[in-house]
Coordinates of C-alpha atoms in Angstrom, one line a residue:
M1 CA 88.8 105.3 51.0
A2 CA 86.3 103.8 53.3
K3 CA 86.2 104.2 57.2
V4 CA 86.5 101.4 58.8
N5 CA 85.0 102.1 62.3
Q6 CA 86.5 99.7 65.1
T7 CA 84.2 98.5 67.5
Y8 CA 84.4 99.8 71.6
Y9 CA 83.8 96.8 74.2
V10 CA 81.6 97.5 77.0
P11 CA 82.3 94.9 80.0
D12 CA 79.2 93.5 81.8
Q13 CA 78.6 94.3 85.0
S14 CA 81.1 93.3 87.8
R15 CA 81.3 92.1 91.1
W16 CA 84.8 92.9 91.8
P17 CA 83.8 96.8 93.4
I18 CA 80.8 96.0 95.6
I19 CA 83.9 92.6 97.3
G20 CA 86.4 95.5 97.4
A21 CA 84.0 97.8 99.2
I22 CA 83.5 95.4 101.6
A23 CA 86.8 94.6 101.9
L24 CA 87.9 97.5 102.7
F25 CA 85.1 98.1 105.1
F26 CA 86.6 94.6 107.3
L27 CA 89.7 96.2 106.8
A28 CA 88.9 99.6 108.6
L29 CA 86.7 98.4 111.4
G30 CA 89.1 95.7 112.5
A31 CA 91.8 98.5 111.9
G32 CA 89.4 100.2 114.5
H33 CA 88.8 97.3 116.9
L34 CA 92.9 96.7 117.1
V35 CA 93.8 99.9 118.3
N36 CA 91.0 99.9 120.8
E37 CA 92.4 96.3 121.7
V38 CA 95.6 97.4 121.7
A39 CA 94.9 100.8 123.8
S40 CA 93.3 99.3 126.7
G41 CA 94.9 95.9 126.5
Q42 CA 92.6 93.6 126.1
T43 CA 91.6 90.3 123.4
G44 CA 89.2 90.5 120.6
F45 CA 88.2 90.1 117.1
G46 CA 89.8 93.2 115.8
R47 CA 92.6 91.1 113.8
Y48 CA 90.5 88.5 113.0
L49 CA 88.6 90.9 110.7
M50 CA 91.7 93.0 109.8
M51 CA 93.1 89.7 108.2
A52 CA 89.8 88.5 107.0
G53 CA 89.8 92.3 105.0
V54 CA 93.5 91.7 103.8
A55 CA 92.2 88.2 102.1
L56 CA 89.2 89.5 100.6
L57 CA 91.0 92.8 99.3
A58 CA 93.9 89.9 98.2
F59 CA 91.1 88.0 96.7
M60 CA 89.8 90.8 95.0
L61 CA 92.6 92.1 93.3
F62 CA 93.2 88.8 91.8
G63 CA 89.9 88.5 90.9
W64 CA 89.5 91.4 89.2
F65 CA 93.3 91.1 87.4
R66 CA 92.0 87.9 86.0
H67 CA 89.3 89.2 84.9
I68 CA 90.7 91.9 83.1
I69 CA 93.5 89.4 81.6
R70 CA 91.1 87.4 80.2
E71 CA 89.1 89.8 78.6
S72 CA 92.1 91.1 76.8
M73 CA 93.9 87.5 76.2
T74 CA 90.0 86.7 74.5
G75 CA 90.3 89.8 72.1
L76 CA 87.1 91.8 73.3
Y77 CA 89.5 95.1 73.5
S78 CA 90.0 97.2 70.4
A79 CA 94.2 99.3 69.9
Q80 CA 92.4 102.1 71.1
M81 CA 91.3 100.2 74.4
D82 CA 94.6 99.0 74.3
R83 CA 96.2 102.3 74.4
S84 CA 94.1 103.9 76.9
F85 CA 94.8 101.0 79.2
R86 CA 98.7 101.8 78.8
Q87 CA 98.3 105.8 78.6
G88 CA 96.7 104.8 82.0
M89 CA 99.7 102.7 83.2
V90 CA 102.1 105.7 82.6
C91 CA 99.8 108.8 83.3
S92 CA 98.6 108.2 87.0
P93 CA 101.7 107.1 88.8
S94 CA 103.4 109.7 87.5
S95 CA 101.2 112.1 88.4
W96 CA 102.1 111.6 92.4
R97 CA 105.3 111.8 91.4
I98 CA 105.1 115.6 90.2
W99 CA 104.6 117.9 94.0
P100 CA 107.7 116.8 95.2
L101 CA 109.1 118.3 92.5
N102 CA 108.0 122.1 93.0
S103 CA 109.7 122.3 95.8
S104 CA 113.7 121.3 97.3
S105 CA 111.9 118.5 99.5
P106 CA 109.0 116.7 100.2
K107 CA 108.5 118.0 104.2
K108 CA 108.7 121.9 103.0
A109 CA 106.2 121.3 100.5
L110 CA 103.8 119.5 102.7
E111 CA 104.8 122.8 104.7
S112 CA 103.7 124.9 102.3
S113 CA 100.6 123.4 101.4
I114 CA 99.7 123.3 105.6
S115 CA 100.4 127.0 106.0
R116 CA 99.3 128.4 102.8
E117 CA 96.7 131.4 103.8
P118 CA 93.0 130.6 102.5
T119 CA 91.8 132.6 99.7

């Protein structure tokens, strides 16, 4: 029986992570300025920086997903890569839901994690 090797697609470098980092920087900087403006009763540029960060983050998300969908639709991904994407979509959200199940309530789980003695 002949062994058939699948090709593994390695994507080119992407600009989306740096755009996301800049967007989160603007978002955090704007939120910080906005909190200080509200606390002091002044007006400033905090809300504009925050809106720019949200807009840039939305641009990054739409652009990055568009890029991934295009790669998938053109057939660049193998069956193994497709399975890996699907497993990641299933496993990641389920891991966030596991920790509250360790206790009768999320509040008790949080309290028990805070009150633990360091070893």
